[in-house]
Short mmCIF file of N, CA and C in Angstrom, two decimals:
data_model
loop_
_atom_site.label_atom_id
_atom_site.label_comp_id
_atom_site.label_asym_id
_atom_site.label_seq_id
_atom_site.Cartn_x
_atom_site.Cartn_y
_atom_site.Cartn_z
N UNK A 1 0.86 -1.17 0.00
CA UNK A 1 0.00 0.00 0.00
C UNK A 1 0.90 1.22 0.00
N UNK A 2 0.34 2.35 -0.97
CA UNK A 2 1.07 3.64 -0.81
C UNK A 2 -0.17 4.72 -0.67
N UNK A 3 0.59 6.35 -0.63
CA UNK A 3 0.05 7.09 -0.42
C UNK A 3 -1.26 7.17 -1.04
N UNK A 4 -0.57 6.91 -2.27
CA UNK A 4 -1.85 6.91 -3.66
C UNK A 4 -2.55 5.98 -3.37
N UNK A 5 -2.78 4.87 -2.82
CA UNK A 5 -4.12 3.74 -2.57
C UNK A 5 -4.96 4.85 -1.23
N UNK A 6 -3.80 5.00 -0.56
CA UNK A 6 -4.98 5.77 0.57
C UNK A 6 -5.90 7.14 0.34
N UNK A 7 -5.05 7.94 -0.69
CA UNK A 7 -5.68 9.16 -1.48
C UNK A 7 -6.80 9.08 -2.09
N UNK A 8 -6.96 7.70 -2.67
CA UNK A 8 -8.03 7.25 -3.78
C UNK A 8 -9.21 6.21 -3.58
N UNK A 9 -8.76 6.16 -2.02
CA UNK A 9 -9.66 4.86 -1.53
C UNK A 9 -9.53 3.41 -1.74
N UNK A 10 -8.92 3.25 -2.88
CA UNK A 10 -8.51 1.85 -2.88
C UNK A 10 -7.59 1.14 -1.49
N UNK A 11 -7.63 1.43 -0.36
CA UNK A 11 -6.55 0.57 0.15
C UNK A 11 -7.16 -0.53 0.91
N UNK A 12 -6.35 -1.87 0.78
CA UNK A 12 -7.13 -3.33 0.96
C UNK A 12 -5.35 -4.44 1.08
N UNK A 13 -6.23 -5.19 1.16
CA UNK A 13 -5.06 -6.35 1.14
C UNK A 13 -4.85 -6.83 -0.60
N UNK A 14 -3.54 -7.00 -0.64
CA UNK A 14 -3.16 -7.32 -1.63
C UNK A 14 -3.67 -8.13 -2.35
N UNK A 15 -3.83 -8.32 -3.39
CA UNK A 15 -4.90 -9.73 -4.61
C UNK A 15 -3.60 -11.31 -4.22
N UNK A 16 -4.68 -12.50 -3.90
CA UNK A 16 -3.97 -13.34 -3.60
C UNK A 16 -2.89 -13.90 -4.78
N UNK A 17 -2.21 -14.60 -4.16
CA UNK A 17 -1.63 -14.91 -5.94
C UNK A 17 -1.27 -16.67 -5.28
N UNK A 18 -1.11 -17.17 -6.37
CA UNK A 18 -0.97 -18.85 -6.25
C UNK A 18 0.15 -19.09 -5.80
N UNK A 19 0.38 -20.25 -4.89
CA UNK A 19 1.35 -20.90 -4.06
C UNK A 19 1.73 -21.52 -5.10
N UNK A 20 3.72 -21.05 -5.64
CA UNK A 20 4.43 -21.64 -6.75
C UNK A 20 5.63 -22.87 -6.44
N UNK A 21 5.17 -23.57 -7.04
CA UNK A 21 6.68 -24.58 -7.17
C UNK A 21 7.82 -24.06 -7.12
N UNK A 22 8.44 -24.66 -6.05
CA UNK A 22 10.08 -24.10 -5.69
C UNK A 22 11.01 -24.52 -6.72
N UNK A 23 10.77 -25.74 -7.50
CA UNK A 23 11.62 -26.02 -8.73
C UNK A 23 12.36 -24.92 -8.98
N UNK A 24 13.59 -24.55 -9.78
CA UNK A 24 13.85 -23.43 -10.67
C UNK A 24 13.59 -23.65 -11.94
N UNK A 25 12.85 -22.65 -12.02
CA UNK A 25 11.97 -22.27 -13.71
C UNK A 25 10.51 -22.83 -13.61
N UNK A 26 10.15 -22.95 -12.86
CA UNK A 26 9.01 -23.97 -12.87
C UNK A 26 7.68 -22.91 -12.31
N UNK A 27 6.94 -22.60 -13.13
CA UNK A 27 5.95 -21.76 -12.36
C UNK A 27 4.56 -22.15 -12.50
N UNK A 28 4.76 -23.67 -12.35
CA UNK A 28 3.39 -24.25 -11.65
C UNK A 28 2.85 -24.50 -10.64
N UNK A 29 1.42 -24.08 -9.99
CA UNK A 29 0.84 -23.97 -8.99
C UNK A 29 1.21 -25.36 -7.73
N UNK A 30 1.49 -25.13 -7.05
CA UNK A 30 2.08 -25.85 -5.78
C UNK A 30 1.15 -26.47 -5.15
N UNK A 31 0.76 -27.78 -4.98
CA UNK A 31 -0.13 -28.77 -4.31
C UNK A 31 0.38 -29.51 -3.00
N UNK A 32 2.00 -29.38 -2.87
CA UNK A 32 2.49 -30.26 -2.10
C UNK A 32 3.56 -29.37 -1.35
N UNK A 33 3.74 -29.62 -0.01
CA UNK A 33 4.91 -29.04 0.86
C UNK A 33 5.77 -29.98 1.31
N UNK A 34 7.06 -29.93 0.60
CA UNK A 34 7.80 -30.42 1.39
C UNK A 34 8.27 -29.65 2.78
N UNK A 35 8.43 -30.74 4.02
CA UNK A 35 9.37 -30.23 5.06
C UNK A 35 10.78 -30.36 4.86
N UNK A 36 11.60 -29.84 5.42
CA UNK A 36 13.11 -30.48 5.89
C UNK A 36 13.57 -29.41 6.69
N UNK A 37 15.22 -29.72 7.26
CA UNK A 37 15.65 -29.21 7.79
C UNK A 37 17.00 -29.61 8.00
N UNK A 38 17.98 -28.63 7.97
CA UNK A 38 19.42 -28.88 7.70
C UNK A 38 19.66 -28.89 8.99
N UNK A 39 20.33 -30.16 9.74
CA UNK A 39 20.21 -30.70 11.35
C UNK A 39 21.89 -29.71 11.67
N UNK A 40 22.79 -29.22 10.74
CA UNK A 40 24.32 -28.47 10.32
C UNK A 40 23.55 -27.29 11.25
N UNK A 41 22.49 -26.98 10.59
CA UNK A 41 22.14 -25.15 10.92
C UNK A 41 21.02 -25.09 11.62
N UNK A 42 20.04 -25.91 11.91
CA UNK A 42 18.93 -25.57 12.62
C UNK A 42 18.63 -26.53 13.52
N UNK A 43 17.89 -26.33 14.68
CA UNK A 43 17.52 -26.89 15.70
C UNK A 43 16.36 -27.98 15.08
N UNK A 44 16.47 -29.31 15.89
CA UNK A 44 15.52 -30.16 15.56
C UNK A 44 14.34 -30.14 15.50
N UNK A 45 13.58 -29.17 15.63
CA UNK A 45 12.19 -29.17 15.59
C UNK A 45 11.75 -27.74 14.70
N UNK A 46 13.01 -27.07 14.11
CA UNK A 46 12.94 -26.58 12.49
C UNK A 46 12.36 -27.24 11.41
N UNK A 47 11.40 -26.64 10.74
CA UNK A 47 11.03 -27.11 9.21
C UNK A 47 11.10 -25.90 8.85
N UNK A 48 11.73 -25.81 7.55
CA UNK A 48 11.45 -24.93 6.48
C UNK A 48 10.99 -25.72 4.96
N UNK A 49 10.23 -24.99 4.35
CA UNK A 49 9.20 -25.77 3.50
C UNK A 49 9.57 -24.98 1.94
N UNK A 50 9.53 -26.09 0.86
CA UNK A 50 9.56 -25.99 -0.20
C UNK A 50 8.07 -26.24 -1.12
N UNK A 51 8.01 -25.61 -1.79
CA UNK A 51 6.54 -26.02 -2.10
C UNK A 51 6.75 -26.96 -3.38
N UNK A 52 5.89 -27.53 -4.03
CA UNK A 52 6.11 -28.78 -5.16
C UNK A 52 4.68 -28.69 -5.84
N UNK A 53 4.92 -28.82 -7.29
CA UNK A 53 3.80 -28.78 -8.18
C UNK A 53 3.78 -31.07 -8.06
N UNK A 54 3.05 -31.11 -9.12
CA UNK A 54 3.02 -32.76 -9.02
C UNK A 54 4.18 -33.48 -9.36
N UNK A 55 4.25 -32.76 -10.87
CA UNK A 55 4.94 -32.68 -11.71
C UNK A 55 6.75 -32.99 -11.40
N UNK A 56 7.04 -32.03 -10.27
CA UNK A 56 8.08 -31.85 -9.36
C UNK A 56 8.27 -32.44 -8.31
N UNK A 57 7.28 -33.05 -7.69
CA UNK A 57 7.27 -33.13 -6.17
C UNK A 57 8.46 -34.70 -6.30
N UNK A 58 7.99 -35.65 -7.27
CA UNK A 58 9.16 -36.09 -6.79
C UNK A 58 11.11 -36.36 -7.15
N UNK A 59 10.91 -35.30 -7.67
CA UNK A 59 12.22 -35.03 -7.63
C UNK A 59 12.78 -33.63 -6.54
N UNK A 60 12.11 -32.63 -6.16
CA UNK A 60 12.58 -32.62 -4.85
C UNK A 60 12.37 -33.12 -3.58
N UNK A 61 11.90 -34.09 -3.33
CA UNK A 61 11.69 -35.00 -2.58
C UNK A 61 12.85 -35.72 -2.39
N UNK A 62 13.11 -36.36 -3.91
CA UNK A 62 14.94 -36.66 -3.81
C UNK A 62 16.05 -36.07 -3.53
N UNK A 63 16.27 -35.00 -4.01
CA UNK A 63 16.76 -34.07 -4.04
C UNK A 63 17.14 -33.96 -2.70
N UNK A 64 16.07 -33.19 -1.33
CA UNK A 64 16.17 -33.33 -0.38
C UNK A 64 16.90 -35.09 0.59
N UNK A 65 15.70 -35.46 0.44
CA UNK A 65 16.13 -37.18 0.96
C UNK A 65 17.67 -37.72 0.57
N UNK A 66 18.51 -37.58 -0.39
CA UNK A 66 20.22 -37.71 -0.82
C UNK A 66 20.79 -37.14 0.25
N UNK A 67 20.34 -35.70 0.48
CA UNK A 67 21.05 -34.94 1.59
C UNK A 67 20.85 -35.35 3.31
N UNK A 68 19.79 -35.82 3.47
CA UNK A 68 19.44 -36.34 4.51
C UNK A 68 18.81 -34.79 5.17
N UNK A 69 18.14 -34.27 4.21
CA UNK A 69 17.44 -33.05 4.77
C UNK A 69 15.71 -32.99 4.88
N UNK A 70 15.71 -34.45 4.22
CA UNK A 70 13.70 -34.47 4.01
C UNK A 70 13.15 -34.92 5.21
N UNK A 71 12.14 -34.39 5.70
CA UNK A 71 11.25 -35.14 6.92
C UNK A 71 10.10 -34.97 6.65
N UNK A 72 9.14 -34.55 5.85
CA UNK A 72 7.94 -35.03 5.74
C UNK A 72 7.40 -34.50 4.39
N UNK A 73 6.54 -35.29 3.33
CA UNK A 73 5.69 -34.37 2.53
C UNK A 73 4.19 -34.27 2.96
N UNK A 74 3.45 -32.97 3.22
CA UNK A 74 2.00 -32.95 3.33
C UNK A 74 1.42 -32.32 2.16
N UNK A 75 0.34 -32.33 1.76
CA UNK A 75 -0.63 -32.09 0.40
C UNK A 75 -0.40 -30.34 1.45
N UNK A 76 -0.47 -29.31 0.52
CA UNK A 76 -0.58 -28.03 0.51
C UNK A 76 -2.32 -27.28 0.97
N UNK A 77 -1.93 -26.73 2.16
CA UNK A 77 -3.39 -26.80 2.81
C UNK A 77 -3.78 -27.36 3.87
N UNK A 78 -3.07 -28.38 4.12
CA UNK A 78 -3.86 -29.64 5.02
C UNK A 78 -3.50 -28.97 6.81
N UNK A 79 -2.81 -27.94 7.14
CA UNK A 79 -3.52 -27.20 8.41
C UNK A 79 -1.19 -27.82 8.97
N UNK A 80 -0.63 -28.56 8.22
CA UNK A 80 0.88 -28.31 8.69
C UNK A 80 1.80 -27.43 8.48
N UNK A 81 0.93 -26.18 8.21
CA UNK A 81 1.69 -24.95 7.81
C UNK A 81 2.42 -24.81 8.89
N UNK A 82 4.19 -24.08 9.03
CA UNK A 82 4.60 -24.19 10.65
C UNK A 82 5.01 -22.95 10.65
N UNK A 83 4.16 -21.76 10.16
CA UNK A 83 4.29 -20.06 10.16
C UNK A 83 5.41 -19.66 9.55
N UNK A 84 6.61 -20.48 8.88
CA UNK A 84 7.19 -20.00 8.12
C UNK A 84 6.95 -19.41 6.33
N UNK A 85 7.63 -18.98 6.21
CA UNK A 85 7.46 -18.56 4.56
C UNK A 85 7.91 -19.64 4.03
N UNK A 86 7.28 -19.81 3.24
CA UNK A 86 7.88 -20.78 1.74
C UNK A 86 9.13 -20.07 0.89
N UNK A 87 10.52 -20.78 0.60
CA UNK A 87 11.43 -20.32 0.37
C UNK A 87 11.51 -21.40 -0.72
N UNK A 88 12.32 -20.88 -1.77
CA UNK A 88 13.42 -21.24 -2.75
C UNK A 88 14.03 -22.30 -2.58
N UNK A 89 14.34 -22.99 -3.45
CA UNK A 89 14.91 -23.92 -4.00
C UNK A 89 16.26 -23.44 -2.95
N UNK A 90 17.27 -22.52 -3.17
CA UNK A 90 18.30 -21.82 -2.59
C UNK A 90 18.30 -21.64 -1.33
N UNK A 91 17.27 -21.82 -0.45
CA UNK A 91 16.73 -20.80 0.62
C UNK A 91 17.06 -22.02 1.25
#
């Protein structure tokens, strides 16, 4: 929001936009969350979450699981959100 939404009356919450596959390049709508957590840098009861189209889900699934960083996949929605942001492939 800026000056100009409040000047003009428009001011509101932002238009939702679709939960995207963390793949890189991949900008299909996200059905699946992966968990993990790098046990090097974060405390054991850390998840940070990747999101996964279908299409994708299982290859970062692997991806993760090689590293010994995967601990759970849930369908996107299902109430195991753990208040973090959804990050990057990188992240």
């Amino acid at each position: 929001m800026n000056i100009f939404d409040l000047a003009a009356g428009t001011a509101g919450p932002p238009p939702a936009t679709a939960a995207m596959c963390s793949r890189k390049a991949c900008r299909s709508e996200a059905s699946w969350q992966l968990l993990w957590n790098n046990p090097k840098i974060h405390t054991p009861e850390r998840r940070k979450i990747w999101l996964a189209c279908a299409e994708h889900r299982d290859w970062l699934e692997d991806y993760l699981q090689v590293r010994g960083l995967w601990k759970e996949t849930v369908v996107l929605g299902s109430g195991h959100e753990s208040g973090q942001a959804p990050v990057g492939q990188d992240g």
